[in-house]
Backbone atoms as SQL, in Angstrom:
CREATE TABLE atoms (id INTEGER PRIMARY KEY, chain TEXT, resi INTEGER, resn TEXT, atom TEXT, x REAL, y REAL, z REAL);
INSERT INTO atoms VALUES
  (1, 'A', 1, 'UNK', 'N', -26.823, 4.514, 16.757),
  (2, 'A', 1, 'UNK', 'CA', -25.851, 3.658, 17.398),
  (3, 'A', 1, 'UNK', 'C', -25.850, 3.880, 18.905),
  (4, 'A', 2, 'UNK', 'N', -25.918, 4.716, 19.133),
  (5, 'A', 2, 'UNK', 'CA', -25.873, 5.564, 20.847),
  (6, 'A', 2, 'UNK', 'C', -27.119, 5.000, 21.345),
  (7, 'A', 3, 'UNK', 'N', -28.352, 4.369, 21.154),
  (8, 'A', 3, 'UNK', 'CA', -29.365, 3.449, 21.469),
  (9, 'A', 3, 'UNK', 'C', -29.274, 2.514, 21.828),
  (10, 'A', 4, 'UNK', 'N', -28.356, 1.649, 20.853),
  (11, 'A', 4, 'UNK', 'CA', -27.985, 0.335, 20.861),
  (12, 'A', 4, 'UNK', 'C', -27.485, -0.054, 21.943),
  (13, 'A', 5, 'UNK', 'N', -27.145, 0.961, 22.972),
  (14, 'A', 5, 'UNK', 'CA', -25.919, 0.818, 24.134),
  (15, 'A', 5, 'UNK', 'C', -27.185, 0.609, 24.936),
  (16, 'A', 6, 'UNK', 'N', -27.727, 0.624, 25.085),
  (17, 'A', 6, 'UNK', 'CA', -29.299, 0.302, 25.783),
  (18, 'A', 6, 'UNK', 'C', -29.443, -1.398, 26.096),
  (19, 'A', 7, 'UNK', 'N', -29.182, -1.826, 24.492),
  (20, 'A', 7, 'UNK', 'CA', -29.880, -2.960, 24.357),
  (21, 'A', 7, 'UNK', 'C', -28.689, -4.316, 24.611),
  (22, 'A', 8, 'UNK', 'N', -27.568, -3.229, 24.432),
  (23, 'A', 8, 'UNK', 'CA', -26.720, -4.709, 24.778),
  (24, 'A', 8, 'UNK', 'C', -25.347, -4.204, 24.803),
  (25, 'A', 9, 'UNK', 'N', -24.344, -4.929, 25.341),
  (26, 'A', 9, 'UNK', 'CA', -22.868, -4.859, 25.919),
  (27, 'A', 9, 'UNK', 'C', -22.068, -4.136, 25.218),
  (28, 'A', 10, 'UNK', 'N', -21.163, -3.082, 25.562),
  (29, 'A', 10, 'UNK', 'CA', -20.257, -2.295, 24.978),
  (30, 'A', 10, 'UNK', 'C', -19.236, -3.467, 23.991),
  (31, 'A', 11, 'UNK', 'N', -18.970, -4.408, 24.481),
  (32, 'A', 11, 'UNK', 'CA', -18.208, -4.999, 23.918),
  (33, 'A', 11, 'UNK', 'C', -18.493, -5.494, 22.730),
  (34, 'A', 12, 'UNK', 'N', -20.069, -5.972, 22.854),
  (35, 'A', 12, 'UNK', 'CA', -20.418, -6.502, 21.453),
  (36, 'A', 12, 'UNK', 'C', -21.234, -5.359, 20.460),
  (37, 'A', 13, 'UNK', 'N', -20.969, -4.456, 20.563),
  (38, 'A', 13, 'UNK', 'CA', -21.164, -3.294, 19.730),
  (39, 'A', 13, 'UNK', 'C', -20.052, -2.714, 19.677),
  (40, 'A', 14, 'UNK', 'N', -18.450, -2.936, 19.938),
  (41, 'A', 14, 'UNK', 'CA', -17.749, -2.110, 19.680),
  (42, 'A', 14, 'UNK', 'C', -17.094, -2.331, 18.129),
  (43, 'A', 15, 'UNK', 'N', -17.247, -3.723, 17.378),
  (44, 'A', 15, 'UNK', 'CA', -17.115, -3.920, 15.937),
  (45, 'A', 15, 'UNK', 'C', -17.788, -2.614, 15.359),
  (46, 'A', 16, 'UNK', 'N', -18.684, -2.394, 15.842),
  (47, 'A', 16, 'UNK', 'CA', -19.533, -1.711, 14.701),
  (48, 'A', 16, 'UNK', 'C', -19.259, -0.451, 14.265),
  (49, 'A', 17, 'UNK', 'N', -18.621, -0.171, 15.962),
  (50, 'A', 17, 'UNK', 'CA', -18.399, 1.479, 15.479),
  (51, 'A', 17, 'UNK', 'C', -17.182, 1.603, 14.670),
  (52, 'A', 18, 'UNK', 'N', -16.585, 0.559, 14.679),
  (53, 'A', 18, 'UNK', 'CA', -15.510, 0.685, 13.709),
  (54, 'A', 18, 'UNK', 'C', -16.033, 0.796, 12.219),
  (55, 'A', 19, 'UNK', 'N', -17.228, 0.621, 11.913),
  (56, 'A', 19, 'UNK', 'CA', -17.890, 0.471, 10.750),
  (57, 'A', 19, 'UNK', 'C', -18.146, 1.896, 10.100),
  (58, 'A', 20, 'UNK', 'N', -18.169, 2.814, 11.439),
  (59, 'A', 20, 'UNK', 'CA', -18.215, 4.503, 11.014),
  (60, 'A', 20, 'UNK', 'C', -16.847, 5.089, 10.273),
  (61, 'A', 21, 'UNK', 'N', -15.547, 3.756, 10.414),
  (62, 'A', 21, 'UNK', 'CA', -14.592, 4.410, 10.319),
  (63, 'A', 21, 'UNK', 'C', -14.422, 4.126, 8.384),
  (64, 'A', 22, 'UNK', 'N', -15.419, 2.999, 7.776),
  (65, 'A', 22, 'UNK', 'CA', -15.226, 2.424, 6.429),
  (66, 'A', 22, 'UNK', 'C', -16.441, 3.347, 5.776),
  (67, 'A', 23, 'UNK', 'N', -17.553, 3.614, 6.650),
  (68, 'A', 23, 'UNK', 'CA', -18.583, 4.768, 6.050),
  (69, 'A', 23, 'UNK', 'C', -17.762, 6.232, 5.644),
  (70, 'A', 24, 'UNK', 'N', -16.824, 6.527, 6.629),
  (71, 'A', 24, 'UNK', 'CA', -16.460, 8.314, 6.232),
  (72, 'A', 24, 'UNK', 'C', -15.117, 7.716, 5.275),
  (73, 'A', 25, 'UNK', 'N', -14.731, 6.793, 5.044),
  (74, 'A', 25, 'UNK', 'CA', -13.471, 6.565, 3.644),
  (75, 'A', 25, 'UNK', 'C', -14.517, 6.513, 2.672),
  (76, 'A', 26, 'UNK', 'N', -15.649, 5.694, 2.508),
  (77, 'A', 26, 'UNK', 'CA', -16.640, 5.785, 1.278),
  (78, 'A', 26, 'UNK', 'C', -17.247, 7.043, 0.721),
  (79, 'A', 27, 'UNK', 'N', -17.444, 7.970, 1.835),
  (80, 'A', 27, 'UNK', 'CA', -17.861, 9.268, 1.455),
  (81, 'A', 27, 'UNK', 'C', -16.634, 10.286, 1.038),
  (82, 'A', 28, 'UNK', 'N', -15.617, 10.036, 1.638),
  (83, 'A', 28, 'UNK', 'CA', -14.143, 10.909, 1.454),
  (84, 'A', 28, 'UNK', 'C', -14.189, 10.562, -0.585),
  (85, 'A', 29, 'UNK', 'N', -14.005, 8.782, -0.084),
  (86, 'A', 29, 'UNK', 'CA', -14.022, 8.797, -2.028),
  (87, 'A', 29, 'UNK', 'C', -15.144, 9.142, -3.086),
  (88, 'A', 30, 'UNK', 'N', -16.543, 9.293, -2.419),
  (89, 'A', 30, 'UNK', 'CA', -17.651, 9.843, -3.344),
  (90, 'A', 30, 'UNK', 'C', -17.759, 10.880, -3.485),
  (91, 'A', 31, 'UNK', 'N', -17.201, 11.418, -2.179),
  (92, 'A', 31, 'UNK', 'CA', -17.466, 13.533, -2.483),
  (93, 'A', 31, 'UNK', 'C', -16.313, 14.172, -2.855),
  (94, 'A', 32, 'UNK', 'N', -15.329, 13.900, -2.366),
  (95, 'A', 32, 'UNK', 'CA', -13.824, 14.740, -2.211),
  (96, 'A', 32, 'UNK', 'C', -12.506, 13.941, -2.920),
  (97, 'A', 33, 'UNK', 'N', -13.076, 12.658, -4.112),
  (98, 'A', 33, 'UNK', 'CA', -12.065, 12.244, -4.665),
  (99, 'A', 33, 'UNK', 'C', -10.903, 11.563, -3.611),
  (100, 'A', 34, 'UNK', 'N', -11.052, 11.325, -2.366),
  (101, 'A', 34, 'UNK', 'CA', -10.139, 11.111, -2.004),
  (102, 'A', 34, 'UNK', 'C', -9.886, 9.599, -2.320),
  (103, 'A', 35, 'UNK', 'N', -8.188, 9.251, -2.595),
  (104, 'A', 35, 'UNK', 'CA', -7.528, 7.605, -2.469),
  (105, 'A', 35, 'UNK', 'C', -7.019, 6.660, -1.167),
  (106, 'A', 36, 'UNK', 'N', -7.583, 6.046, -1.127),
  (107, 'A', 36, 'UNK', 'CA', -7.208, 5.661, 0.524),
  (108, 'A', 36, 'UNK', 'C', -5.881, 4.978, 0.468),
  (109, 'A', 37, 'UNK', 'N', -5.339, 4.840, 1.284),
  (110, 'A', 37, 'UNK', 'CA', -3.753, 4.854, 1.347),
  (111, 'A', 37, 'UNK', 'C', -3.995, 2.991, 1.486),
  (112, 'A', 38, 'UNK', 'N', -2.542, 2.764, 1.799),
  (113, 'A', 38, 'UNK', 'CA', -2.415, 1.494, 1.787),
  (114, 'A', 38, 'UNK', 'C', -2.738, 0.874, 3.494),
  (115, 'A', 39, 'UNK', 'N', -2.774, 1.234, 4.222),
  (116, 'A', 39, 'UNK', 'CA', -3.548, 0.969, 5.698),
  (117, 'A', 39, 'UNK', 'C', -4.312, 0.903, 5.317),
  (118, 'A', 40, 'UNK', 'N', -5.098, 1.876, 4.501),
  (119, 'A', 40, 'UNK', 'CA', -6.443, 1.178, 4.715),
  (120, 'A', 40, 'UNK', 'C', -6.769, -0.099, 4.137),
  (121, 'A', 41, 'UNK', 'N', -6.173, -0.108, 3.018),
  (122, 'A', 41, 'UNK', 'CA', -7.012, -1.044, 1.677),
  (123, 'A', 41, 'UNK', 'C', -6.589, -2.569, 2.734),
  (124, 'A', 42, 'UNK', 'N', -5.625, -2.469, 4.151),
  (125, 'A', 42, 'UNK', 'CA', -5.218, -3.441, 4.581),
  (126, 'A', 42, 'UNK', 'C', -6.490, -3.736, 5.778),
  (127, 'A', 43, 'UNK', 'N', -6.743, -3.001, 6.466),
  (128, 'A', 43, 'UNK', 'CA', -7.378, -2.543, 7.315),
  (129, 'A', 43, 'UNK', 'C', -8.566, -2.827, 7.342),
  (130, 'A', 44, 'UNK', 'N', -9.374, -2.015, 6.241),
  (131, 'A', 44, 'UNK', 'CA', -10.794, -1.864, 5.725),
  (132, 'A', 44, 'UNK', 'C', -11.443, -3.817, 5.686),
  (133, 'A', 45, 'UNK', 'N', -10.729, -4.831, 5.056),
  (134, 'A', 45, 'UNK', 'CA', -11.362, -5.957, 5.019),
  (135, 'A', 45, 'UNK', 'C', -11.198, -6.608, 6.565),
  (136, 'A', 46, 'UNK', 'N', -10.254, -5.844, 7.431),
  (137, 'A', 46, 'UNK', 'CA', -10.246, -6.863, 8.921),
  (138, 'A', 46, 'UNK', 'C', -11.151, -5.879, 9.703),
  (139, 'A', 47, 'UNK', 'N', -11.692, -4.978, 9.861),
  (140, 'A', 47, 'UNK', 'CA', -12.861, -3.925, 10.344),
  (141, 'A', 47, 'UNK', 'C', -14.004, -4.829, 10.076),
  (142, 'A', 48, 'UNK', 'N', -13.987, -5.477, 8.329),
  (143, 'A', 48, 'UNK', 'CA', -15.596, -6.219, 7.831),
  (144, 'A', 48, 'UNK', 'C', -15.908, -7.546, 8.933),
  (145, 'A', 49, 'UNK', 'N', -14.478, -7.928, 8.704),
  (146, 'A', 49, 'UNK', 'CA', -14.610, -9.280, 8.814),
  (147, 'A', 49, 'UNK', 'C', -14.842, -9.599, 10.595),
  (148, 'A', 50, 'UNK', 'N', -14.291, -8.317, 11.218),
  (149, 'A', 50, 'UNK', 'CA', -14.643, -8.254, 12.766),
  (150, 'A', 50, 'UNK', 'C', -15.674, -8.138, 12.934),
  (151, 'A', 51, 'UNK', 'N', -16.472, -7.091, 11.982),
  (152, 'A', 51, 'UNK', 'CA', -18.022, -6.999, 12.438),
  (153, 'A', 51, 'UNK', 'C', -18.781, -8.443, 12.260),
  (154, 'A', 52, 'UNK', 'N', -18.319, -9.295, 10.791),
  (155, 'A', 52, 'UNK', 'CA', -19.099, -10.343, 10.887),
  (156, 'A', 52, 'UNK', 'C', -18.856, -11.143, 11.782),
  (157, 'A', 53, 'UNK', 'N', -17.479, -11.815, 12.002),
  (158, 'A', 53, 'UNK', 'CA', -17.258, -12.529, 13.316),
  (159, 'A', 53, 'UNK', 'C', -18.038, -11.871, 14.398),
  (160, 'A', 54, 'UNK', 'N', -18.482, -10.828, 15.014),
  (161, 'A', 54, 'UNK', 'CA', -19.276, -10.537, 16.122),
  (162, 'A', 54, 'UNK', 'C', -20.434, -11.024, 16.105),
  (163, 'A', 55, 'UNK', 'N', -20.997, -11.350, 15.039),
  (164, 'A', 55, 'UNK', 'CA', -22.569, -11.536, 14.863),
  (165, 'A', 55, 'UNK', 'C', -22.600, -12.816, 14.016),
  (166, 'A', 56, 'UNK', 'N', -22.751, -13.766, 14.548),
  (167, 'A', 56, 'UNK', 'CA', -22.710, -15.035, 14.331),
  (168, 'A', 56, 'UNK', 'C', -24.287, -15.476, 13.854),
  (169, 'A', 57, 'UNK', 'N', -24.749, -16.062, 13.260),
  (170, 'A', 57, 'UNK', 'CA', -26.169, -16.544, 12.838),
  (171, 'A', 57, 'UNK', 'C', -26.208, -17.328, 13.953),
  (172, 'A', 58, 'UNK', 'N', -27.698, -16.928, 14.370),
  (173, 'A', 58, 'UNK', 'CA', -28.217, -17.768, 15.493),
  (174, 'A', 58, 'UNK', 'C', -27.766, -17.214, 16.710),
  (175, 'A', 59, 'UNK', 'N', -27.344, -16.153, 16.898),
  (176, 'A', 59, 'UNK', 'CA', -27.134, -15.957, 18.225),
  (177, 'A', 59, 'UNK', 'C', -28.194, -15.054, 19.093),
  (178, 'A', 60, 'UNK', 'N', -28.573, -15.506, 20.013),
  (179, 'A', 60, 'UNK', 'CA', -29.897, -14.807, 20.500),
  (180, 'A', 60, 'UNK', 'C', -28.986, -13.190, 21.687),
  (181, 'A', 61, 'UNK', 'N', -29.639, -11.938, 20.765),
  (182, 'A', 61, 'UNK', 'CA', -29.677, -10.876, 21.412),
  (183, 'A', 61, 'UNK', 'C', -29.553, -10.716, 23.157),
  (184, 'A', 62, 'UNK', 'N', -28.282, -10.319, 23.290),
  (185, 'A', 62, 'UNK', 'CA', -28.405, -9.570, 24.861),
  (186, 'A', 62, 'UNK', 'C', -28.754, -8.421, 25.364),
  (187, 'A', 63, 'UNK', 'N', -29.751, -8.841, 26.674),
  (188, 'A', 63, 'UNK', 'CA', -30.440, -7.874, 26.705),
  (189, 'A', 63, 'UNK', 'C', -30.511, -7.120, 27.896),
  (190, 'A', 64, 'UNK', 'N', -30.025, -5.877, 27.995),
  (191, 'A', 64, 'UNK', 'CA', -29.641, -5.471, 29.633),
  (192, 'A', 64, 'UNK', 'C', -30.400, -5.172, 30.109),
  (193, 'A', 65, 'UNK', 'N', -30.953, -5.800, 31.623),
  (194, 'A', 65, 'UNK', 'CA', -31.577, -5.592, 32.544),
  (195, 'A', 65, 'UNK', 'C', -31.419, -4.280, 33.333),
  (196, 'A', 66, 'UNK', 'N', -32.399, -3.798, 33.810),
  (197, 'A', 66, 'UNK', 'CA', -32.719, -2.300, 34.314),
  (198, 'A', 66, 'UNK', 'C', -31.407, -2.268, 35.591),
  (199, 'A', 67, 'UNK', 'N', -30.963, -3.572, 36.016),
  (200, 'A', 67, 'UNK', 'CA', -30.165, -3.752, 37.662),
  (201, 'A', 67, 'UNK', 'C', -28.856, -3.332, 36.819),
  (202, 'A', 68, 'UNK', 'N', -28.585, -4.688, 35.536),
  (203, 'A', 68, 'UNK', 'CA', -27.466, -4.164, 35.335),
  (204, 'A', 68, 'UNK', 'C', -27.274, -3.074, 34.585),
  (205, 'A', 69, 'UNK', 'N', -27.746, -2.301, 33.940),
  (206, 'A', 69, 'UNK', 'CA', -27.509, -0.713, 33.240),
  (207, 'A', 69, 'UNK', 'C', -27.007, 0.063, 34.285),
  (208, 'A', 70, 'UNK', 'N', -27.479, -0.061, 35.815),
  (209, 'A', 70, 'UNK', 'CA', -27.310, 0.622, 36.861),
  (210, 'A', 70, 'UNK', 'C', -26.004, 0.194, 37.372),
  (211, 'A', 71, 'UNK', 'N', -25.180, -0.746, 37.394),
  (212, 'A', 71, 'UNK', 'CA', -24.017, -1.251, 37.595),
  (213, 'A', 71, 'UNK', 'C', -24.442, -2.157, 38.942),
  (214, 'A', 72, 'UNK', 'N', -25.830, -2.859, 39.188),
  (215, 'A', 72, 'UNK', 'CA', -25.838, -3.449, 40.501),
  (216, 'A', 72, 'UNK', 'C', -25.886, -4.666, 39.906);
């Protein structure tokens, strides 16, 4: 994920990292039995549905130029 910041805008990668937050509830419930509370079970489908709204079919990749990575 820390790559990706390379290839394109904080903003449109910030859905995703929210995606780390539905990966460690999946592992909490596969390894450690854990039940996710009621935030989540509310939560967890508007995290999905942000990541898909970010990434629309057909949208052509942004791609940061060497000027702007540098902030010029």
């Amino acid at each position: 994920m820390t790559l990706s910041f390379r290839h394109a805008e904080a903003a449109a990668l910030a859905p995703y990292e929210y995606l780390s937050i539905l990966w460690a509830a999946v592992a909490g419930m596969l390894f450690f039995a854990e039940r996710p509370g009621t935030a989540f079970l509310i939560a967890g489908p508007l995290i999905l549905g942000g990541a898909m709204i970010a990434t629309p079919a057909g949208r052509k990749p942004t791609v940061v130029t060497r000027d702007r990575a540098q902030g010029l």
